[in-house]
């Protein structure tokens, strides 16, 4: 099964917002190319390196339940034995797609072991994780992203277990999301999502509605995902909004700003370092208005 790697290199330049703050959706906020990264040299043939490690630090702001929390995760796996299929996807333009269902894993990847894992650059001080076999997730913290780079380091396991190469790499900390607003001119129109841009790797917008007959089942949810450059605006296609509203007129919305760096420590390996600032809220599909704190 082909695994698509959609992780781009970090952008540097600060750009100006392309939105207008309401009304007709500007042309520059409509359908644009999907940001995609090529694999770094040596990572592997095609898009399927064998051994992969991912370090993620996400700072999450919940406007629905209130509060903020951050989590650090480390994943280290060999994908050579992996067999499975992704959730069904229906593209709606160049950078938005509809998802129904969940991925199916027939044969899981094999866990790898590393030693002395350490995460630096956290506002509360360095996190000494130690040995990681397959997966690690920290307990929620008040803050995991500040102004410093996030640095991850560990050593290859020496006990004889399958392992990943030693690493010592850093990635830019994603800037907080500011000025997040939504608007919709009328039924049949796109929904405009705007924010203050920072020129990060990309911004991902996800809207979800639950099936009223089976609201707790993730396999029956309707999801629309748009991945765009971090220039301050994106229009959610009207057809996808209509599709979401088949379940309910209120959708959850999650907007994520990603800073990503990838390297290939050895041939056939891929290391991804990622910092994420995310905000969650609810939005009326008909009105186009975000609810709770930060509503227009």
mmCIF file of C-alpha atoms in Angstrom:
data_model
loop_
_atom_site.group_PDB
_atom_site.id
_atom_site.type_symbol
_atom_site.label_atom_id
_atom_site.label_comp_id
_atom_site.label_asym_id
_atom_site.label_seq_id
_atom_site.Cartn_x
_atom_site.Cartn_y
_atom_site.Cartn_z
ATOM 1 C CA UNK A 1 0.000 0.000 0.000
ATOM 2 C CA UNK A 2 1.391 3.432 -0.957
ATOM 3 C CA UNK A 3 1.863 5.903 1.919
ATOM 4 C CA UNK A 4 1.733 9.547 0.881
ATOM 5 C CA UNK A 5 4.232 11.822 2.651
ATOM 6 C CA UNK A 6 2.746 15.326 2.857
ATOM 7 C CA UNK A 7 5.297 17.005 5.155
ATOM 8 C CA UNK A 8 6.872 20.229 3.782
ATOM 9 C CA UNK A 9 10.069 22.097 4.630
ATOM 10 C CA UNK A 10 9.784 25.135 6.924
ATOM 11 C CA UNK A 11 9.082 28.462 5.223
ATOM 12 C CA UNK A 12 10.770 31.568 6.585
ATOM 13 C CA UNK A 13 9.268 34.742 5.195
ATOM 14 C CA UNK A 14 6.437 36.567 6.954
ATOM 15 C CA UNK A 15 3.613 37.296 4.491
ATOM 16 C CA UNK A 16 0.660 39.662 4.530
ATOM 17 C CA UNK A 17 -2.876 38.415 5.157
ATOM 18 C CA UNK A 18 -4.795 37.816 1.937
ATOM 19 C CA UNK A 19 -8.304 38.090 3.430
ATOM 20 C CA UNK A 20 -10.586 41.096 3.500
ATOM 21 C CA UNK A 21 -12.377 40.533 6.813
ATOM 22 C CA UNK A 22 -15.744 39.488 5.369
ATOM 23 C CA UNK A 23 -17.977 39.839 2.316
ATOM 24 C CA UNK A 24 -17.196 38.214 -1.024
ATOM 25 C CA UNK A 25 -14.368 35.675 -0.843
ATOM 26 C CA UNK A 26 -11.210 37.130 -2.440
ATOM 27 C CA UNK A 27 -9.795 35.227 -5.402
ATOM 28 C CA UNK A 28 -6.484 34.689 -3.614
ATOM 29 C CA UNK A 29 -8.294 32.736 -0.854
ATOM 30 C CA UNK A 30 -9.873 30.259 -3.260
ATOM 31 C CA UNK A 31 -8.513 26.935 -4.518
ATOM 32 C CA UNK A 32 -4.707 26.830 -4.533
ATOM 33 C CA UNK A 33 -1.965 24.237 -4.837
ATOM 34 C CA UNK A 34 -1.594 21.709 -2.024
ATOM 35 C CA UNK A 35 1.665 22.212 -0.069
ATOM 36 C CA UNK A 36 3.723 19.018 -0.368
ATOM 37 C CA UNK A 37 7.347 18.231 0.505
ATOM 38 C CA UNK A 38 9.652 15.952 -1.340
ATOM 39 C CA UNK A 39 11.520 13.397 0.741
ATOM 40 C CA UNK A 40 15.021 14.457 1.834
ATOM 41 C CA UNK A 41 17.874 12.776 -0.082
ATOM 42 C CA UNK A 42 18.535 9.257 1.157
ATOM 43 C CA UNK A 43 15.171 8.753 2.869
ATOM 44 C CA UNK A 44 14.172 5.893 0.611
ATOM 45 C CA UNK A 45 12.694 4.992 -2.759
ATOM 46 C CA UNK A 46 9.481 6.746 -3.737
ATOM 47 C CA UNK A 47 7.492 7.845 -0.702
ATOM 48 C CA UNK A 48 8.112 4.812 1.520
ATOM 49 C CA UNK A 49 11.230 4.900 3.700
ATOM 50 C CA UNK A 50 11.472 1.809 5.902
ATOM 51 C CA UNK A 51 12.259 3.204 9.351
ATOM 52 C CA UNK A 52 10.513 6.395 10.444
ATOM 53 C CA UNK A 53 10.628 8.555 13.575
ATOM 54 C CA UNK A 54 8.253 11.418 14.319
ATOM 55 C CA UNK A 55 8.569 13.937 17.152
ATOM 56 C CA UNK A 56 5.538 16.211 17.655
ATOM 57 C CA UNK A 57 4.851 18.994 20.135
ATOM 58 C CA UNK A 58 1.304 20.374 19.939
ATOM 59 C CA UNK A 59 -0.045 23.358 21.861
ATOM 60 C CA UNK A 60 -3.848 23.097 21.790
ATOM 61 C CA UNK A 61 -6.394 25.808 22.638
ATOM 62 C CA UNK A 62 -9.936 24.510 23.184
ATOM 63 C CA UNK A 63 -12.547 27.253 22.727
ATOM 64 C CA UNK A 64 -15.382 24.741 23.249
ATOM 65 C CA UNK A 65 -14.418 23.234 26.589
ATOM 66 C CA UNK A 66 -12.074 26.041 27.591
ATOM 67 C CA UNK A 67 -8.442 25.889 28.514
ATOM 68 C CA UNK A 68 -5.162 25.072 26.832
ATOM 69 C CA UNK A 69 -2.749 22.162 27.072
ATOM 70 C CA UNK A 70 0.311 20.831 25.299
ATOM 71 C CA UNK A 71 1.590 17.332 24.569
ATOM 72 C CA UNK A 72 4.860 15.897 23.270
ATOM 73 C CA UNK A 73 4.822 12.631 21.298
ATOM 74 C CA UNK A 74 7.565 10.397 19.923
ATOM 75 C CA UNK A 75 6.893 7.606 17.407
ATOM 76 C CA UNK A 76 9.649 5.243 16.203
ATOM 77 C CA UNK A 77 8.601 2.434 13.848
ATOM 78 C CA UNK A 78 9.724 0.243 10.982
ATOM 79 C CA UNK A 79 7.080 0.426 8.250
ATOM 80 C CA UNK A 80 8.528 -2.378 6.143
ATOM 81 C CA UNK A 81 5.906 -4.930 7.347
ATOM 82 C CA UNK A 82 3.022 -2.422 7.344
ATOM 83 C CA UNK A 83 -0.084 -3.275 5.354
ATOM 84 C CA UNK A 84 -3.269 -1.230 5.389
ATOM 85 C CA UNK A 85 -5.478 1.269 3.603
ATOM 86 C CA UNK A 86 -6.328 4.913 4.319
ATOM 87 C CA UNK A 87 -9.819 6.260 4.896
ATOM 88 C CA UNK A 88 -11.676 6.981 1.635
ATOM 89 C CA UNK A 89 -10.929 10.464 0.278
ATOM 90 C CA UNK A 90 -12.829 12.583 -2.247
ATOM 91 C CA UNK A 91 -10.880 15.663 -3.411
ATOM 92 C CA UNK A 92 -12.787 18.953 -3.645
ATOM 93 C CA UNK A 93 -10.379 21.153 -5.557
ATOM 94 C CA UNK A 94 -6.606 21.222 -5.207
ATOM 95 C CA UNK A 95 -6.169 21.489 -1.437
ATOM 96 C CA UNK A 96 -9.405 20.304 0.224
ATOM 97 C CA UNK A 97 -10.794 16.793 0.540
ATOM 98 C CA UNK A 98 -13.732 14.963 2.113
ATOM 99 C CA UNK A 99 -13.188 11.976 4.372
ATOM 100 C CA UNK A 100 -15.658 9.326 5.537
ATOM 101 C CA UNK A 101 -14.495 6.351 7.544
ATOM 102 C CA UNK A 102 -11.237 5.504 9.272
ATOM 103 C CA UNK A 103 -7.958 3.892 8.155
ATOM 104 C CA UNK A 104 -7.742 0.106 8.179
ATOM 105 C CA UNK A 105 -4.532 -1.518 9.493
ATOM 106 C CA UNK A 106 -4.040 -5.127 8.443
ATOM 107 C CA UNK A 107 -0.418 -5.504 9.563
ATOM 108 C CA UNK A 108 0.923 -2.822 11.937
ATOM 109 C CA UNK A 109 4.432 -1.373 11.691
ATOM 110 C CA UNK A 110 7.103 -2.840 13.966
ATOM 111 C CA UNK A 111 8.237 -0.859 17.015
ATOM 112 C CA UNK A 112 11.843 0.381 17.165
ATOM 113 C CA UNK A 113 13.772 1.220 20.335
ATOM 114 C CA UNK A 114 15.965 4.265 21.067
ATOM 115 C CA UNK A 115 17.765 5.286 24.249
ATOM 116 C CA UNK A 116 18.275 8.532 26.136
ATOM 117 C CA UNK A 117 15.529 10.466 24.360
ATOM 118 C CA UNK A 118 15.484 14.135 25.382
ATOM 119 C CA UNK A 119 13.321 17.057 24.248
ATOM 120 C CA UNK A 120 14.705 20.581 24.744
ATOM 121 C CA UNK A 121 13.229 24.039 24.164
ATOM 122 C CA UNK A 122 10.066 23.491 26.230
ATOM 123 C CA UNK A 123 8.996 26.506 28.335
ATOM 124 C CA UNK A 124 8.996 24.330 31.465
ATOM 125 C CA UNK A 125 12.488 22.959 30.841
ATOM 126 C CA UNK A 126 13.951 19.929 29.105
ATOM 127 C CA UNK A 127 12.014 16.651 29.097
ATOM 128 C CA UNK A 128 14.175 13.579 29.742
ATOM 129 C CA UNK A 129 12.161 10.737 28.259
ATOM 130 C CA UNK A 130 14.761 7.954 28.347
ATOM 131 C CA UNK A 131 14.090 4.750 26.428
ATOM 132 C CA UNK A 132 11.307 4.768 23.842
ATOM 133 C CA UNK A 133 9.991 1.555 22.281
ATOM 134 C CA UNK A 134 7.518 2.388 19.527
ATOM 135 C CA UNK A 135 5.555 5.250 21.062
ATOM 136 C CA UNK A 136 5.718 7.827 23.865
ATOM 137 C CA UNK A 137 3.264 10.563 24.846
ATOM 138 C CA UNK A 138 3.813 13.038 27.676
ATOM 139 C CA UNK A 139 1.108 13.936 30.156
ATOM 140 C CA UNK A 140 -0.635 17.240 29.272
ATOM 141 C CA UNK A 141 1.366 20.333 30.165
ATOM 142 C CA UNK A 142 0.349 23.964 30.412
ATOM 143 C CA UNK A 143 2.725 24.900 27.591
ATOM 144 C CA UNK A 144 5.056 22.976 25.283
ATOM 145 C CA UNK A 145 5.889 25.705 22.761
ATOM 146 C CA UNK A 146 7.656 28.992 23.389
ATOM 147 C CA UNK A 147 9.985 31.173 21.340
ATOM 148 C CA UNK A 148 12.854 28.660 21.314
ATOM 149 C CA UNK A 149 13.449 25.897 18.799
ATOM 150 C CA UNK A 150 12.291 22.436 19.778
ATOM 151 C CA UNK A 151 15.254 20.049 19.852
ATOM 152 C CA UNK A 152 15.043 16.254 19.937
ATOM 153 C CA UNK A 153 17.955 13.918 20.592
ATOM 154 C CA UNK A 154 18.494 10.234 21.362
ATOM 155 C CA UNK A 155 20.971 7.412 20.785
ATOM 156 C CA UNK A 156 20.498 4.226 18.814
ATOM 157 C CA UNK A 157 19.731 1.246 21.034
ATOM 158 C CA UNK A 158 22.745 -0.896 21.913
ATOM 159 C CA UNK A 159 20.947 -3.819 23.573
ATOM 160 C CA UNK A 160 20.280 -5.687 20.354
ATOM 161 C CA UNK A 161 16.725 -4.447 19.740
ATOM 162 C CA UNK A 162 15.715 -3.109 16.330
ATOM 163 C CA UNK A 163 16.539 0.585 16.443
ATOM 164 C CA UNK A 164 16.621 3.974 14.703
ATOM 165 C CA UNK A 165 19.821 5.984 14.163
ATOM 166 C CA UNK A 166 21.011 8.499 16.771
ATOM 167 C CA UNK A 167 19.686 12.018 16.191
ATOM 168 C CA UNK A 168 20.171 15.576 17.432
ATOM 169 C CA UNK A 169 17.967 17.917 15.397
ATOM 170 C CA UNK A 170 15.806 21.021 15.937
ATOM 171 C CA UNK A 171 12.711 22.626 14.400
ATOM 172 C CA UNK A 172 11.179 26.101 14.647
ATOM 173 C CA UNK A 173 8.428 26.512 17.252
ATOM 174 C CA UNK A 174 5.095 27.241 15.547
ATOM 175 C CA UNK A 175 3.734 30.705 16.344
ATOM 176 C CA UNK A 176 0.381 30.953 18.176
ATOM 177 C CA UNK A 177 -2.739 31.267 16.020
ATOM 178 C CA UNK A 178 -4.147 34.788 16.232
ATOM 179 C CA UNK A 179 -7.137 36.560 14.721
ATOM 180 C CA UNK A 180 -9.018 33.407 13.751
ATOM 181 C CA UNK A 181 -12.408 34.278 12.213
ATOM 182 C CA UNK A 182 -14.924 32.677 9.839
ATOM 183 C CA UNK A 183 -17.622 34.147 7.597
ATOM 184 C CA UNK A 184 -20.058 33.108 4.867
ATOM 185 C CA UNK A 185 -21.815 35.536 2.554
ATOM 186 C CA UNK A 186 -24.836 33.332 1.786
ATOM 187 C CA UNK A 187 -26.013 29.752 1.291
ATOM 188 C CA UNK A 188 -24.287 28.372 -1.760
ATOM 189 C CA UNK A 189 -21.182 30.446 -1.053
ATOM 190 C CA UNK A 190 -17.814 29.363 0.310
ATOM 191 C CA UNK A 191 -16.909 29.819 3.973
ATOM 192 C CA UNK A 192 -13.955 32.150 4.468
ATOM 193 C CA UNK A 193 -11.493 31.234 7.222
ATOM 194 C CA UNK A 194 -9.002 33.976 8.147
ATOM 195 C CA UNK A 195 -6.090 34.269 10.568
ATOM 196 C CA UNK A 196 -2.931 36.318 11.085
ATOM 197 C CA UNK A 197 -0.275 34.645 8.888
ATOM 198 C CA UNK A 198 3.234 33.709 9.996
ATOM 199 C CA UNK A 199 4.704 31.988 6.943
ATOM 200 C CA UNK A 200 4.850 28.566 8.631
ATOM 201 C CA UNK A 201 5.133 25.280 6.742
ATOM 202 C CA UNK A 202 1.374 25.029 6.323
ATOM 203 C CA UNK A 203 -2.020 25.540 7.982
ATOM 204 C CA UNK A 204 -4.544 22.716 8.154
ATOM 205 C CA UNK A 205 -8.268 23.332 8.617
ATOM 206 C CA UNK A 206 -10.581 20.472 9.567
ATOM 207 C CA UNK A 207 -14.378 20.648 9.876
ATOM 208 C CA UNK A 208 -16.302 17.674 11.260
ATOM 209 C CA UNK A 209 -19.973 16.777 11.716
ATOM 210 C CA UNK A 210 -21.210 13.662 13.520
ATOM 211 C CA UNK A 211 -23.905 11.356 12.220
ATOM 212 C CA UNK A 212 -26.917 12.091 14.512
ATOM 213 C CA UNK A 213 -27.861 8.390 14.451
ATOM 214 C CA UNK A 214 -24.366 7.313 15.579
ATOM 215 C CA UNK A 215 -22.617 10.399 17.000
ATOM 216 C CA UNK A 216 -19.815 8.600 18.851
ATOM 217 C CA UNK A 217 -18.676 6.469 15.920
ATOM 218 C CA UNK A 218 -15.687 8.050 14.112
ATOM 219 C CA UNK A 219 -16.323 5.821 11.091
ATOM 220 C CA UNK A 220 -19.610 7.637 10.344
ATOM 221 C CA UNK A 221 -18.366 11.220 10.711
ATOM 222 C CA UNK A 222 -18.154 13.594 7.766
ATOM 223 C CA UNK A 223 -14.837 15.438 7.682
ATOM 224 C CA UNK A 224 -13.501 18.137 5.368
ATOM 225 C CA UNK A 225 -9.780 18.865 5.492
ATOM 226 C CA UNK A 226 -7.985 21.742 3.734
ATOM 227 C CA UNK A 227 -4.198 22.096 3.779
ATOM 228 C CA UNK A 228 -2.904 25.479 2.667
ATOM 229 C CA UNK A 229 0.026 27.873 2.749
ATOM 230 C CA UNK A 230 0.145 30.058 5.868
ATOM 231 C CA UNK A 231 -0.831 33.331 4.175
ATOM 232 C CA UNK A 232 -3.898 34.194 6.238
ATOM 233 C CA UNK A 233 -6.994 32.886 4.435
ATOM 234 C CA UNK A 234 -8.702 29.902 2.848
ATOM 235 C CA UNK A 235 -12.165 29.365 1.377
ATOM 236 C CA UNK A 236 -13.944 26.125 2.310
ATOM 237 C CA UNK A 237 -15.764 24.899 -0.850
ATOM 238 C CA UNK A 238 -19.550 25.310 -0.831
ATOM 239 C CA UNK A 239 -20.126 21.724 -1.973
ATOM 240 C CA UNK A 240 -18.186 20.375 0.995
ATOM 241 C CA UNK A 241 -20.173 22.614 3.353
ATOM 242 C CA UNK A 242 -23.424 21.217 1.951
ATOM 243 C CA UNK A 243 -22.058 17.699 2.445
ATOM 244 C CA UNK A 244 -21.139 18.419 6.066
ATOM 245 C CA UNK A 245 -24.624 19.817 6.742
ATOM 246 C CA UNK A 246 -26.233 16.489 5.789
ATOM 247 C CA UNK A 247 -25.460 15.501 9.410
ATOM 248 C CA UNK A 248 -26.022 18.755 11.311
ATOM 249 C CA UNK A 249 -25.704 22.510 10.839
ATOM 250 C CA UNK A 250 -23.010 22.866 13.505
ATOM 251 C CA UNK A 251 -19.507 21.610 12.801
ATOM 252 C CA UNK A 252 -16.438 21.389 14.966
ATOM 253 C CA UNK A 253 -13.531 23.298 13.454
ATOM 254 C CA UNK A 254 -9.864 22.746 14.195
ATOM 255 C CA UNK A 255 -7.207 25.012 12.716
ATOM 256 C CA UNK A 256 -3.570 23.923 13.018
ATOM 257 C CA UNK A 257 -0.362 25.804 12.214
ATOM 258 C CA UNK A 258 2.515 23.408 11.433
ATOM 259 C CA UNK A 259 6.276 23.971 11.406
ATOM 260 C CA UNK A 260 8.017 20.867 10.058
ATOM 261 C CA UNK A 261 11.584 19.749 9.453
ATOM 262 C CA UNK A 262 12.632 16.415 7.947
ATOM 263 C CA UNK A 263 15.983 14.704 7.616
ATOM 264 C CA UNK A 264 17.316 11.276 6.659
ATOM 265 C CA UNK A 265 19.846 10.252 9.361
ATOM 266 C CA UNK A 266 20.751 7.138 7.364
ATOM 267 C CA UNK A 267 19.761 5.664 4.019
ATOM 268 C CA UNK A 268 16.189 4.382 4.147
ATOM 269 C CA UNK A 269 15.232 6.367 7.252
ATOM 270 C CA UNK A 270 13.081 9.453 7.769
ATOM 271 C CA UNK A 271 13.015 11.761 10.811
ATOM 272 C CA UNK A 272 10.179 14.299 11.091
ATOM 273 C CA UNK A 273 10.192 17.068 13.691
ATOM 274 C CA UNK A 274 6.888 18.953 13.951
ATOM 275 C CA UNK A 275 5.504 21.722 16.143
ATOM 276 C CA UNK A 276 1.789 22.549 16.028
ATOM 277 C CA UNK A 277 -0.317 25.396 17.381
ATOM 278 C CA UNK A 278 -3.986 24.439 17.166
ATOM 279 C CA UNK A 279 -7.331 25.993 18.048
ATOM 280 C CA UNK A 280 -10.672 24.180 18.273
ATOM 281 C CA UNK A 281 -14.146 25.696 18.200
ATOM 282 C CA UNK A 282 -17.622 25.231 16.702
ATOM 283 C CA UNK A 283 -18.944 26.955 13.597
ATOM 284 C CA UNK A 284 -22.417 27.323 12.123
ATOM 285 C CA UNK A 285 -22.397 25.947 8.585
ATOM 286 C CA UNK A 286 -25.309 28.111 7.420
ATOM 287 C CA UNK A 287 -24.213 31.299 9.193
ATOM 288 C CA UNK A 288 -20.497 30.746 8.719
ATOM 289 C CA UNK A 289 -19.880 32.200 12.177
ATOM 290 C CA UNK A 290 -17.520 30.718 14.687
ATOM 291 C CA UNK A 291 -18.900 30.412 18.208
ATOM 292 C CA UNK A 292 -17.529 31.089 21.669
ATOM 293 C CA UNK A 293 -14.482 33.214 22.334
ATOM 294 C CA UNK A 294 -13.096 34.936 19.293
ATOM 295 C CA UNK A 295 -16.446 35.065 17.448
ATOM 296 C CA UNK A 296 -16.727 37.915 14.950
#
